[in-house]
mmCIF file of C-alpha atoms and ligand atoms in Angstrom:
data_model
loop_
_atom_site.group_PDB
_atom_site.id
_atom_site.type_symbol
_atom_site.label_atom_id
_atom_site.label_comp_id
_atom_site.label_asym_id
_atom_site.label_seq_id
_atom_site.Cartn_x
_atom_site.Cartn_y
_atom_site.Cartn_z
ATOM 1 C CA MET A 35 0.000 0.000 0.000
ATOM 2 C CA SER A 36 1.338 3.436 -0.882
ATOM 3 C CA THR A 37 2.102 5.498 2.175
ATOM 4 C CA GLN A 38 0.255 8.296 0.403
ATOM 5 C CA PHE A 39 -2.960 6.459 1.058
ATOM 6 C CA GLN A 40 -2.155 5.176 4.496
ATOM 7 C CA SER A 41 -4.644 6.562 6.976
ATOM 8 C CA ARG A 42 -3.462 8.234 10.170
ATOM 9 C CA ARG A 43 -4.989 5.387 12.177
ATOM 10 C CA ASP A 44 -3.030 2.811 10.164
ATOM 11 C CA PHE A 45 0.078 4.924 10.545
ATOM 12 C CA ILE A 46 -0.293 5.047 14.299
ATOM 13 C CA LYS A 47 -0.879 1.286 14.338
ATOM 14 C CA THR A 48 2.201 0.716 12.188
ATOM 15 C CA SER A 49 4.252 3.013 14.369
ATOM 16 C CA ALA A 50 3.077 1.299 17.521
ATOM 17 C CA LEU A 51 4.029 -2.120 16.113
ATOM 18 C CA ALA A 52 7.381 -0.873 14.942
ATOM 19 C CA ALA A 53 7.895 0.829 18.271
ATOM 20 C CA ALA A 54 7.752 -2.481 20.061
ATOM 21 C CA SER A 55 10.787 -3.704 18.149
ATOM 22 C CA ALA A 56 12.707 -0.458 17.746
ATOM 23 C CA PRO A 57 13.325 1.562 20.894
ATOM 24 C CA PHE A 58 14.333 4.768 19.129
ATOM 25 C CA LEU A 59 11.268 4.741 16.916
ATOM 26 C CA GLY A 60 9.253 4.038 20.026
ATOM 27 C CA ALA A 61 10.728 7.181 21.455
ATOM 28 C CA LEU A 62 9.387 9.068 18.465
ATOM 29 C CA ALA A 63 6.008 7.405 18.123
ATOM 30 C CA PRO A 64 2.935 9.482 18.967
ATOM 31 C CA ARG A 65 0.653 8.291 21.745
ATOM 32 C CA ALA A 66 -2.351 6.908 19.939
ATOM 33 C CA PHE A 67 -5.456 6.697 22.084
ATOM 34 C CA ALA A 68 -5.064 9.151 24.896
ATOM 35 C CA ALA A 69 -7.657 9.234 27.647
ATOM 36 C CA GLU A 70 -9.852 12.300 28.102
ATOM 37 C CA PRO A 71 -8.015 14.686 30.409
ATOM 38 C CA GLU A 72 -9.277 15.114 33.957
ATOM 39 C CA ARG A 73 -7.852 18.599 33.826
ATOM 40 C CA LYS A 74 -5.858 20.589 31.305
ATOM 41 C CA LEU A 75 -2.419 21.743 32.381
ATOM 42 C CA GLY A 76 -1.876 25.499 32.514
ATOM 43 C CA PHE A 77 0.905 26.764 30.249
ATOM 44 C CA ALA A 78 2.653 30.117 30.647
ATOM 45 C CA LEU A 79 4.644 31.385 27.667
ATOM 46 C CA ALA A 80 7.939 33.109 28.450
ATOM 47 C CA GLY A 81 8.775 35.390 25.507
ATOM 48 C CA LEU A 82 5.983 36.679 23.297
ATOM 49 C CA GLY A 83 7.892 36.970 20.025
ATOM 50 C CA SER A 84 7.255 35.515 16.622
ATOM 51 C CA LEU A 85 7.055 31.831 17.510
ATOM 52 C CA SER A 86 4.805 32.356 20.540
ATOM 53 C CA THR A 87 2.526 34.719 18.608
ATOM 54 C CA HIS A 88 2.158 32.844 15.335
ATOM 55 C CA GLN A 89 2.576 29.201 16.302
ATOM 56 C CA ILE A 90 2.468 28.326 19.978
ATOM 57 C CA ALA A 91 -0.433 30.421 21.273
ATOM 58 C CA PRO A 92 -2.686 29.430 18.339
ATOM 59 C CA ALA A 93 -1.622 25.778 18.773
ATOM 60 C CA LEU A 94 -2.525 25.890 22.463
ATOM 61 C CA GLN A 95 -6.119 26.591 21.432
ATOM 62 C CA SER A 96 -6.323 23.183 19.747
ATOM 63 C CA THR A 97 -4.572 21.096 22.396
ATOM 64 C CA LYS A 98 -6.451 18.493 24.378
ATOM 65 C CA PHE A 99 -4.401 18.531 27.566
ATOM 66 C CA CYS A 100 -3.131 22.133 27.759
ATOM 67 C CA LYS A 101 -4.459 25.659 28.066
ATOM 68 C CA LEU A 102 -2.798 29.065 27.914
ATOM 69 C CA THR A 103 -3.124 30.479 31.418
ATOM 70 C CA GLY A 104 -0.149 32.819 31.814
ATOM 71 C CA ILE A 105 2.506 34.954 30.143
ATOM 72 C CA ILE A 106 5.974 36.176 31.060
ATOM 73 C CA THR A 107 7.065 39.255 29.150
ATOM 74 C CA GLY A 108 9.266 42.307 29.520
ATOM 75 C CA HIS A 109 6.854 44.461 27.510
ATOM 76 C CA PRO A 110 3.778 45.822 29.342
ATOM 77 C CA ALA A 111 2.127 46.765 26.015
ATOM 78 C CA LYS A 112 2.404 43.171 24.782
ATOM 79 C CA ALA A 113 0.991 41.966 28.075
ATOM 80 C CA GLU A 114 -2.084 44.167 27.536
ATOM 81 C CA ARG A 115 -2.629 42.781 24.023
ATOM 82 C CA TRP A 116 -2.257 39.159 25.085
ATOM 83 C CA LYS A 117 -4.406 39.676 28.158
ATOM 84 C CA THR A 118 -7.271 40.841 25.966
ATOM 85 C CA GLN A 119 -6.758 38.349 23.155
ATOM 86 C CA TYR A 120 -6.406 35.263 25.356
ATOM 87 C CA ASN A 121 -8.365 36.319 28.417
ATOM 88 C CA ILE A 122 -5.394 36.076 30.772
ATOM 89 C CA PRO A 123 -6.018 37.394 34.287
ATOM 90 C CA ASP A 124 -3.642 40.048 35.678
ATOM 91 C CA LYS A 125 -2.491 37.682 38.425
ATOM 92 C CA ASN A 126 -1.051 35.326 35.754
ATOM 93 C CA ILE A 127 1.090 37.969 34.041
ATOM 94 C CA TYR A 128 4.762 38.041 35.023
ATOM 95 C CA ASN A 129 8.010 39.586 33.872
ATOM 96 C CA TYR A 130 11.498 38.026 33.803
ATOM 97 C CA ASP A 131 12.344 39.546 37.198
ATOM 98 C CA ASN A 132 9.403 38.261 39.203
ATOM 99 C CA MET A 133 9.079 34.719 37.872
ATOM 100 C CA GLU A 134 9.723 33.324 41.355
ATOM 101 C CA LYS A 135 6.283 34.622 42.331
ATOM 102 C CA MET A 136 4.759 31.941 40.093
ATOM 103 C CA ALA A 137 5.502 29.498 42.921
ATOM 104 C CA ASP A 138 2.128 30.142 44.539
ATOM 105 C CA ASN A 139 0.142 30.275 41.284
ATOM 106 C CA LEU A 140 -1.752 27.031 40.797
ATOM 107 C CA ASP A 141 -3.021 28.130 37.365
ATOM 108 C CA ILE A 142 0.432 27.568 35.910
ATOM 109 C CA ASP A 143 1.858 24.033 35.652
ATOM 110 C CA VAL A 144 4.305 24.452 32.767
ATOM 111 C CA VAL A 145 6.481 27.316 31.574
ATOM 112 C CA TYR A 146 7.226 27.188 27.843
ATOM 113 C CA VAL A 147 10.509 29.095 27.326
ATOM 114 C CA VAL A 148 10.454 30.835 23.927
ATOM 115 C CA THR A 149 13.115 33.497 24.436
ATOM 116 C CA PRO A 150 16.450 33.852 22.575
ATOM 117 C CA ASN A 151 18.723 30.813 22.960
ATOM 118 C CA GLY A 152 21.182 32.460 25.348
ATOM 119 C CA LEU A 153 18.404 33.198 27.855
ATOM 120 C CA HIS A 154 16.947 29.679 27.991
ATOM 121 C CA ALA A 155 18.966 28.644 31.049
ATOM 122 C CA GLU A 156 18.090 31.757 33.020
ATOM 123 C CA HIS A 157 14.369 31.408 32.310
ATOM 124 C CA THR A 158 14.270 27.628 32.705
ATOM 125 C CA ILE A 159 16.063 27.761 36.051
ATOM 126 C CA LYS A 160 13.746 30.506 37.330
ATOM 127 C CA ALA A 161 10.702 28.474 36.272
ATOM 128 C CA ALA A 162 12.054 25.295 37.889
ATOM 129 C CA LYS A 163 12.777 27.168 41.116
ATOM 130 C CA ALA A 164 9.159 28.344 41.077
ATOM 131 C CA GLY A 165 8.142 24.678 40.944
ATOM 132 C CA LYS A 166 7.060 24.554 37.305
ATOM 133 C CA HIS A 167 7.702 21.949 34.617
ATOM 134 C CA VAL A 168 9.585 23.413 31.649
ATOM 135 C CA LEU A 169 9.244 22.996 27.910
ATOM 136 C CA CYS A 170 12.135 24.887 26.328
ATOM 137 C CA GLU A 171 12.621 25.789 22.689
ATOM 138 C CA LYS A 172 15.549 24.501 20.650
ATOM 139 C CA PRO A 173 18.470 24.903 20.713
ATOM 140 C CA MET A 174 18.521 24.134 24.427
ATOM 141 C CA GLU A 175 21.203 26.746 25.221
ATOM 142 C CA VAL A 176 24.437 28.180 23.882
ATOM 143 C CA SER A 177 26.821 25.986 25.913
ATOM 144 C CA VAL A 178 27.075 22.505 27.339
ATOM 145 C CA GLU A 179 27.530 23.922 30.856
ATOM 146 C CA ARG A 180 24.326 25.954 30.758
ATOM 147 C CA SER A 181 22.385 23.051 29.258
ATOM 148 C CA GLN A 182 23.554 20.846 32.119
ATOM 149 C CA GLN A 183 22.536 23.529 34.641
ATOM 150 C CA MET A 184 19.008 23.437 33.209
ATOM 151 C CA ILE A 185 18.835 19.658 33.637
ATOM 152 C CA ASP A 186 20.178 19.931 37.177
ATOM 153 C CA ALA A 187 17.733 22.680 38.159
ATOM 154 C CA CYS A 188 14.706 20.748 36.914
ATOM 155 C CA LYS A 189 15.913 17.543 38.606
ATOM 156 C CA LYS A 190 16.448 19.397 41.872
ATOM 157 C CA ALA A 191 12.939 20.835 41.657
ATOM 158 C CA GLY A 192 11.497 17.396 40.802
ATOM 159 C CA LYS A 193 10.045 18.823 37.571
ATOM 160 C CA GLN A 194 10.181 17.597 33.987
ATOM 161 C CA LEU A 195 12.203 19.337 31.301
ATOM 162 C CA ALA A 196 11.468 18.833 27.596
ATOM 163 C CA ILE A 197 12.968 20.443 24.505
ATOM 164 C CA GLY A 198 10.712 21.697 21.711
ATOM 165 C CA TYR A 199 11.657 19.117 19.098
ATOM 166 C CA ARG A 200 8.378 19.290 17.183
ATOM 167 C CA LEU A 201 9.496 16.917 14.408
ATOM 168 C CA HIS A 202 9.554 14.039 16.874
ATOM 169 C CA PHE A 203 5.783 14.224 16.534
ATOM 170 C CA ASP A 204 5.618 14.745 12.771
ATOM 171 C CA PRO A 205 4.188 11.807 10.758
ATOM 172 C CA PRO A 206 6.415 12.081 7.619
ATOM 173 C CA ASN A 207 9.553 12.319 9.763
ATOM 174 C CA LEU A 208 8.344 9.362 11.851
ATOM 175 C CA GLU A 209 7.649 7.406 8.669
ATOM 176 C CA CYS A 210 11.243 7.956 7.523
ATOM 177 C CA VAL A 211 12.528 6.760 10.875
ATOM 178 C CA ARG A 212 10.398 3.640 10.352
ATOM 179 C CA LEU A 213 11.857 3.097 6.863
ATOM 180 C CA ALA A 214 15.359 3.407 8.311
ATOM 181 C CA ARG A 215 14.743 1.156 11.317
ATOM 182 C CA GLU A 216 12.899 -1.536 9.371
ATOM 183 C CA LYS A 217 15.590 -1.392 6.666
ATOM 184 C CA THR A 218 12.892 -1.158 4.000
ATOM 185 C CA PHE A 219 15.624 -0.223 1.521
ATOM 186 C CA GLY A 220 18.384 -2.087 3.336
ATOM 187 C CA ALA A 221 20.923 -0.659 5.735
ATOM 188 C CA VAL A 222 21.309 3.114 5.792
ATOM 189 C CA ARG A 223 24.712 4.238 4.508
ATOM 190 C CA LEU A 224 24.628 7.960 3.703
ATOM 191 C CA ILE A 225 22.480 10.833 4.950
ATOM 192 C CA GLU A 226 22.416 14.259 3.324
ATOM 193 C CA GLY A 227 20.543 17.160 4.848
ATOM 194 C CA GLY A 228 20.294 20.913 4.850
ATOM 195 C CA TYR A 229 18.177 23.773 6.122
ATOM 196 C CA GLY A 230 18.525 27.486 5.602
ATOM 197 C CA PHE A 231 16.942 30.785 4.760
ATOM 198 C CA SER A 232 18.025 34.257 3.750
ATOM 199 C CA MET A 233 18.405 36.334 6.902
ATOM 200 C CA GLY A 234 16.784 39.744 6.540
ATOM 201 C CA ASP A 235 16.892 41.919 9.662
ATOM 202 C CA PRO A 236 20.580 42.617 10.411
ATOM 203 C CA THR A 237 19.788 43.807 13.953
ATOM 204 C CA GLN A 238 18.112 40.707 15.296
ATOM 205 C CA TRP A 239 19.414 38.557 18.142
ATOM 206 C CA ARG A 240 20.065 35.588 15.809
ATOM 207 C CA LEU A 241 23.194 37.422 14.609
ATOM 208 C CA ASN A 242 24.370 38.132 18.160
ATOM 209 C CA LYS A 243 26.729 35.429 19.434
ATOM 210 C CA GLU A 244 25.877 35.899 23.090
ATOM 211 C CA LEU A 245 22.136 35.511 22.538
ATOM 212 C CA ALA A 246 22.201 33.014 19.651
ATOM 213 C CA GLY A 247 25.265 30.921 20.506
ATOM 214 C CA GLY A 248 26.146 30.665 16.834
ATOM 215 C CA GLY A 249 24.615 31.165 13.426
ATOM 216 C CA PRO A 250 22.476 28.937 11.209
ATOM 217 C CA LEU A 251 23.885 25.730 12.734
ATOM 218 C CA MET A 252 22.324 26.528 16.123
ATOM 219 C CA ASP A 253 19.093 27.877 14.638
ATOM 220 C CA VAL A 254 18.198 25.610 11.719
ATOM 221 C CA GLY A 255 21.142 23.269 11.176
ATOM 222 C CA ILE A 256 20.041 21.603 14.393
ATOM 223 C CA TYR A 257 17.155 20.087 12.402
ATOM 224 C CA ALA A 258 19.503 18.401 9.924
ATOM 225 C CA LEU A 259 21.672 17.281 12.837
ATOM 226 C CA GLN A 260 18.618 15.843 14.581
ATOM 227 C CA ALA A 261 17.567 14.101 11.352
ATOM 228 C CA SER A 262 21.003 12.501 10.975
ATOM 229 C CA ARG A 263 20.683 11.213 14.538
ATOM 230 C CA TYR A 264 17.133 9.886 14.357
ATOM 231 C CA LEU A 265 17.583 8.430 10.865
ATOM 232 C CA SER A 266 20.834 6.635 11.710
ATOM 233 C CA GLY A 267 19.599 5.792 15.210
ATOM 234 C CA GLU A 268 23.153 6.426 16.385
ATOM 235 C CA GLU A 269 25.286 9.147 17.935
ATOM 236 C CA PRO A 270 28.135 10.637 15.879
ATOM 237 C CA VAL A 271 31.662 9.663 16.874
ATOM 238 C CA GLU A 272 33.472 12.278 14.835
ATOM 239 C CA VAL A 273 32.688 15.523 13.020
ATOM 240 C CA SER A 274 34.454 17.876 10.636
ATOM 241 C CA ALA A 275 33.202 21.234 9.386
ATOM 242 C CA ILE A 276 33.815 24.356 7.353
ATOM 243 C CA THR A 277 32.162 27.786 7.593
ATOM 244 C CA THR A 278 32.001 30.824 5.366
ATOM 245 C CA VAL A 279 31.185 34.528 5.635
ATOM 246 C CA THR A 280 30.748 36.580 2.455
ATOM 247 C CA ASP A 281 28.973 39.495 4.176
ATOM 248 C CA PRO A 282 31.258 40.428 7.062
ATOM 249 C CA VAL A 283 29.118 43.411 8.012
ATOM 250 C CA LYS A 284 26.038 41.326 8.716
ATOM 251 C CA PHE A 285 27.883 38.242 9.932
ATOM 252 C CA LYS A 286 30.336 39.836 12.346
ATOM 253 C CA GLU A 287 29.688 37.405 15.174
ATOM 254 C CA VAL A 288 28.233 34.202 13.740
ATOM 255 C CA GLU A 289 28.800 32.061 10.661
ATOM 256 C CA GLU A 290 26.852 32.826 7.505
ATOM 257 C CA SER A 291 26.853 29.251 6.213
ATOM 258 C CA ILE A 292 28.263 25.962 7.452
ATOM 259 C CA VAL A 293 28.789 22.498 6.020
ATOM 260 C CA TRP A 294 29.634 19.614 8.304
ATOM 261 C CA GLN A 295 30.215 15.892 8.114
ATOM 262 C CA ALA A 296 29.536 13.335 10.805
ATOM 263 C CA LYS A 297 30.549 9.698 11.124
ATOM 264 C CA PHE A 298 28.413 7.273 13.113
ATOM 265 C CA PRO A 299 29.607 4.063 14.832
ATOM 266 C CA SER A 300 28.179 1.679 12.200
ATOM 267 C CA GLY A 301 29.968 3.622 9.465
ATOM 268 C CA VAL A 302 26.992 5.758 8.383
ATOM 269 C CA LEU A 303 28.154 9.148 7.102
ATOM 270 C CA ALA A 304 26.149 12.360 7.173
ATOM 271 C CA GLN A 305 26.833 15.459 5.102
ATOM 272 C CA CYS A 306 24.775 18.471 6.204
ATOM 273 C CA SER A 307 24.563 22.216 5.730
ATOM 274 C CA ALA A 308 22.889 25.247 7.237
ATOM 275 C CA THR A 309 22.771 28.781 5.910
ATOM 276 C CA TYR A 310 21.476 32.280 6.575
ATOM 277 C CA LYS A 311 22.429 33.321 3.043
ATOM 278 C CA VAL A 312 19.934 31.651 0.730
ATOM 279 C CA SER A 313 16.459 30.234 1.073
ATOM 280 C CA GLY A 314 15.422 26.939 -0.420
ATOM 281 C CA THR A 315 17.320 24.182 1.359
ATOM 282 C CA ASN A 316 14.986 22.221 3.590
ATOM 283 C CA PHE A 317 15.570 18.513 3.038
ATOM 284 C CA PHE A 318 17.126 15.226 3.917
ATOM 285 C CA ARG A 319 17.873 12.260 1.713
ATOM 286 C CA VAL A 320 18.808 8.834 3.004
ATOM 287 C CA HIS A 321 20.760 6.420 0.818
ATOM 288 C CA ALA A 322 20.476 2.768 1.786
ATOM 289 C CA ASP A 323 21.750 -0.479 0.231
ATOM 290 C CA ARG A 324 18.771 -0.995 -2.080
ATOM 291 C CA GLY A 325 17.375 2.509 -2.579
ATOM 292 C CA TRP A 326 16.737 5.900 -1.075
ATOM 293 C CA PHE A 327 14.053 8.044 0.534
ATOM 294 C CA GLU A 328 13.841 11.743 1.157
ATOM 295 C CA LEU A 329 11.719 14.546 2.572
ATOM 296 C CA ASN A 330 11.683 17.894 0.818
ATOM 297 C CA PRO A 331 10.597 20.017 2.562
ATOM 298 C CA ALA A 332 11.610 18.106 5.666
ATOM 299 C CA TYR A 333 11.469 20.568 8.577
ATOM 300 C CA SER A 334 8.582 22.981 7.919
ATOM 301 C CA TYR A 335 5.564 23.531 10.149
ATOM 302 C CA ASN A 336 3.369 21.853 7.525
ATOM 303 C CA GLY A 337 3.427 20.505 3.990
ATOM 304 C CA ILE A 338 6.276 18.095 4.727
ATOM 305 C CA HIS A 339 6.363 15.344 2.116
ATOM 306 C CA GLY A 340 8.790 13.120 0.305
ATOM 307 C CA ARG A 341 9.595 10.366 -2.148
ATOM 308 C CA ARG A 342 11.097 6.912 -2.191
ATOM 309 C CA SER A 343 13.256 5.234 -4.820
ATOM 310 C CA ASP A 344 10.477 2.702 -5.495
ATOM 311 C CA GLY A 345 8.232 5.496 -6.771
ATOM 312 C CA GLN A 346 6.009 5.772 -3.692
ATOM 313 C CA THR A 347 5.407 9.107 -2.070
ATOM 314 C CA ILE A 348 5.658 9.947 1.625
ATOM 315 C CA GLN A 349 2.703 12.082 2.506
ATOM 316 C CA PHE A 350 0.363 12.418 5.478
ATOM 317 C CA PRO A 351 -2.332 14.859 6.497
ATOM 318 C CA ASP A 352 -0.751 17.851 8.224
ATOM 319 C CA ILE A 353 -0.918 17.951 11.986
ATOM 320 C CA ASP A 354 -0.217 20.887 14.295
ATOM 321 C CA GLN A 355 3.276 19.846 15.424
ATOM 322 C CA PHE A 356 3.280 22.308 18.324
ATOM 323 C CA ALA A 357 -0.071 21.087 19.632
ATOM 324 C CA ALA A 358 1.164 17.480 19.403
ATOM 325 C CA GLU A 359 4.409 18.347 21.197
ATOM 326 C CA MET A 360 2.614 20.209 24.010
ATOM 327 C CA ASP A 361 -0.089 17.567 24.413
ATOM 328 C CA ASP A 362 2.562 14.875 24.656
ATOM 329 C CA PHE A 363 4.447 16.794 27.331
ATOM 330 C CA ALA A 364 1.245 17.412 29.273
ATOM 331 C CA GLN A 365 0.406 13.702 29.118
ATOM 332 C CA CYS A 366 3.876 12.821 30.366
ATOM 333 C CA ILE A 367 3.338 15.094 33.347
ATOM 334 C CA LEU A 368 -0.216 13.897 34.004
ATOM 335 C CA GLU A 369 0.808 10.231 33.737
ATOM 336 C CA ASN A 370 4.114 10.775 35.535
ATOM 337 C CA ARG A 371 6.210 9.233 32.754
ATOM 338 C CA PRO A 372 9.330 10.623 31.130
ATOM 339 C CA THR A 373 9.163 12.791 28.035
ATOM 340 C CA LYS A 374 10.607 11.396 24.807
ATOM 341 C CA VAL A 375 12.452 14.696 24.209
ATOM 342 C CA PRO A 376 14.131 15.384 27.563
ATOM 343 C CA GLY A 377 16.795 17.929 28.412
ATOM 344 C CA GLU A 378 19.392 15.204 27.848
ATOM 345 C CA GLU A 379 18.366 15.087 24.165
ATOM 346 C CA GLY A 380 18.884 18.838 23.894
ATOM 347 C CA LEU A 381 22.241 18.561 25.660
ATOM 348 C CA ARG A 382 23.418 15.908 23.158
ATOM 349 C CA ASP A 383 22.747 18.291 20.264
ATOM 350 C CA VAL A 384 24.514 21.191 22.006
ATOM 351 C CA LYS A 385 27.550 18.957 22.644
ATOM 352 C CA ILE A 386 27.676 17.921 18.981
ATOM 353 C CA MET A 387 27.194 21.498 17.722
ATOM 354 C CA MET A 388 30.025 22.707 19.950
ATOM 355 C CA ALA A 389 32.205 19.936 18.479
ATOM 356 C CA ILE A 390 31.185 21.023 14.959
ATOM 357 C CA TYR A 391 32.235 24.615 15.727
ATOM 358 C CA LYS A 392 35.498 23.370 17.218
ATOM 359 C CA ALA A 393 36.138 21.370 14.039
ATOM 360 C CA ALA A 394 35.382 24.408 11.870
ATOM 361 C CA ARG A 395 37.722 26.623 13.915
ATOM 362 C CA SER A 396 40.576 24.135 13.976
ATOM 363 C CA GLY A 397 40.134 22.648 10.520
ATOM 364 C CA LYS A 398 40.556 19.262 12.166
ATOM 365 C CA THR A 399 38.245 16.326 12.782
ATOM 366 C CA VAL A 400 36.856 16.352 16.328
ATOM 367 C CA GLU A 401 36.060 13.104 18.099
ATOM 368 C CA LEU A 402 33.005 12.750 20.293
ATOM 369 C CA SER A 403 32.703 10.309 23.154
HETATM 370 P P1 NAD B 590 11.684 36.422 18.545
HETATM 371 O O1 NAD B 590 12.815 37.374 18.452
HETATM 372 O O2 NAD B 590 10.540 36.601 17.601
HETATM 373 O O3 NAD B 590 11.092 36.402 20.020
HETATM 374 C C1 NAD B 590 11.920 36.383 21.151
HETATM 375 C C2 NAD B 590 11.173 36.949 22.335
HETATM 376 O O4 NAD B 590 12.053 36.999 23.451
HETATM 377 C C3 NAD B 590 10.652 38.377 22.097
HETATM 378 O O5 NAD B 590 9.343 38.488 22.538
HETATM 379 C C4 NAD B 590 11.577 39.231 22.940
HETATM 380 O O6 NAD B 590 10.941 40.393 23.443
HETATM 381 C C5 NAD B 590 11.931 38.283 24.087
HETATM 382 N N1 NAD B 590 13.181 38.641 24.746
HETATM 383 C C6 NAD B 590 13.378 38.620 26.076
HETATM 384 N N2 NAD B 590 14.586 39.056 26.385
HETATM 385 C C7 NAD B 590 15.197 39.377 25.226
HETATM 386 C C8 NAD B 590 16.476 39.910 24.906
HETATM 387 N N3 NAD B 590 17.392 40.177 25.841
HETATM 388 N N4 NAD B 590 16.758 40.107 23.603
HETATM 389 C C9 NAD B 590 15.880 39.811 22.619
HETATM 390 N N5 NAD B 590 14.633 39.311 22.885
HETATM 391 C C10 NAD B 590 14.302 39.101 24.179
HETATM 392 O O7 NAD B 590 12.294 34.963 18.390
HETATM 393 P P2 NAD B 590 11.521 33.614 18.034
HETATM 394 O O8 NAD B 590 11.651 33.364 16.578
HETATM 395 O O9 NAD B 590 10.167 33.623 18.632
HETATM 396 O O10 NAD B 590 12.459 32.524 18.751
HETATM 397 C C11 NAD B 590 12.413 32.296 20.147
HETATM 398 C C12 NAD B 590 12.978 30.893 20.454
HETATM 399 O O11 NAD B 590 12.214 29.926 19.769
HETATM 400 C C13 NAD B 590 14.418 30.680 19.998
HETATM 401 O O12 NAD B 590 15.093 29.847 20.904
HETATM 402 C C14 NAD B 590 14.278 29.948 18.663
HETATM 403 O O13 NAD B 590 15.379 29.114 18.342
HETATM 404 C C15 NAD B 590 13.038 29.130 18.920
HETATM 405 N N6 NAD B 590 12.295 28.844 17.686
HETATM 406 C C16 NAD B 590 11.897 27.566 17.468
HETATM 407 C C17 NAD B 590 11.175 27.260 16.326
HETATM 408 C C18 NAD B 590 10.658 25.859 16.120
HETATM 409 O O14 NAD B 590 10.242 25.535 15.008
HETATM 410 N N7 NAD B 590 10.639 25.028 17.142
HETATM 411 C C19 NAD B 590 10.890 28.252 15.392
HETATM 412 C C20 NAD B 590 11.316 29.562 15.644
HETATM 413 C C21 NAD B 590 12.016 29.845 16.798
#
């Protein structure tokens, strides 16, 4: 049967079966038949920028286990707008300096950190200290040390920490993981991937090393890195990389484009790129012994689809990835089970990205343990 015509129910069934025999796929599989919630968990959004405004807040309206109950913002005017639009009571509106006061607010169970990368640790640790679970956007932070501090703070508070890896809930990406794990086209040998866009605003925090941690690798390359990890099912053992800057005025602090290679223990090789210079790369392609499969686009919010070397297409009805990610986290909390995208998963990516930057700086291959 062509995957194009596979219903979502069949897909979930297939995934569940595959999950039983493949732990990593199991880690990616969506929960199929969730019970009706006894109560929805209250989410407070920290950072009311583009992603919160256009994706997360609208997605919260369609979740089954979550509701938007609070906001954390440094802009009183934004607070007024959100208060009216989402009916948020004054007592549930905080700023970055009084987050500790959330401790006695029972309306808020989870803080979703959607601020610039270099502020994730500060805001996650404040939320954990206030006794809240934390869902934090990718990349987890700008250093291994700060990522570890986030894990430690949430552990100390006895709260869960998840990273916003929305594609772990995306059916076409899950289908490709299934094809890789079940060796539908034989053993995976080579993975190519890339993601990028043309950066407009030269003043934004994404070009500021302290706030962004790096350039397109940290922002969008992380998706190709993730894909190489979930498609190979392995962790890279060595990386090499090269960067370029053709516009030194705009790219004073971070790379403009980067290409990196990774080698995995079984011998799988990945060749990936990320760029802020040109739009149009948004793909991965997996070459296996008897064929290939690819997604293009691979990392978008919707419209992800792909092809296989046997002529079949990879296509599923769009889902709201953010709603799926938040509902899954809420279920983990309600059922007291671990999230499939914990802080440790975010830390692994940060470690690898730091190794990729080290390789680019030194021009030498960097080994990872
Ligand atoms: P944005 O610039 O649109 O919003 C950032 C928000 O943080 C703004 O509301 C800003 O006021 C606030 N902020 C607080 N302190 C700040 C400071 N010192 N400097 C600048 N802004 C400050 O950014 P965004 O696109 O919403 O990204 C936010 C986070 O979400 C980033 O970590 C990014 O990587 C992540 N993100 C994830 C996805 C995804 O698909 N999962 C997509 C886009 C962004």
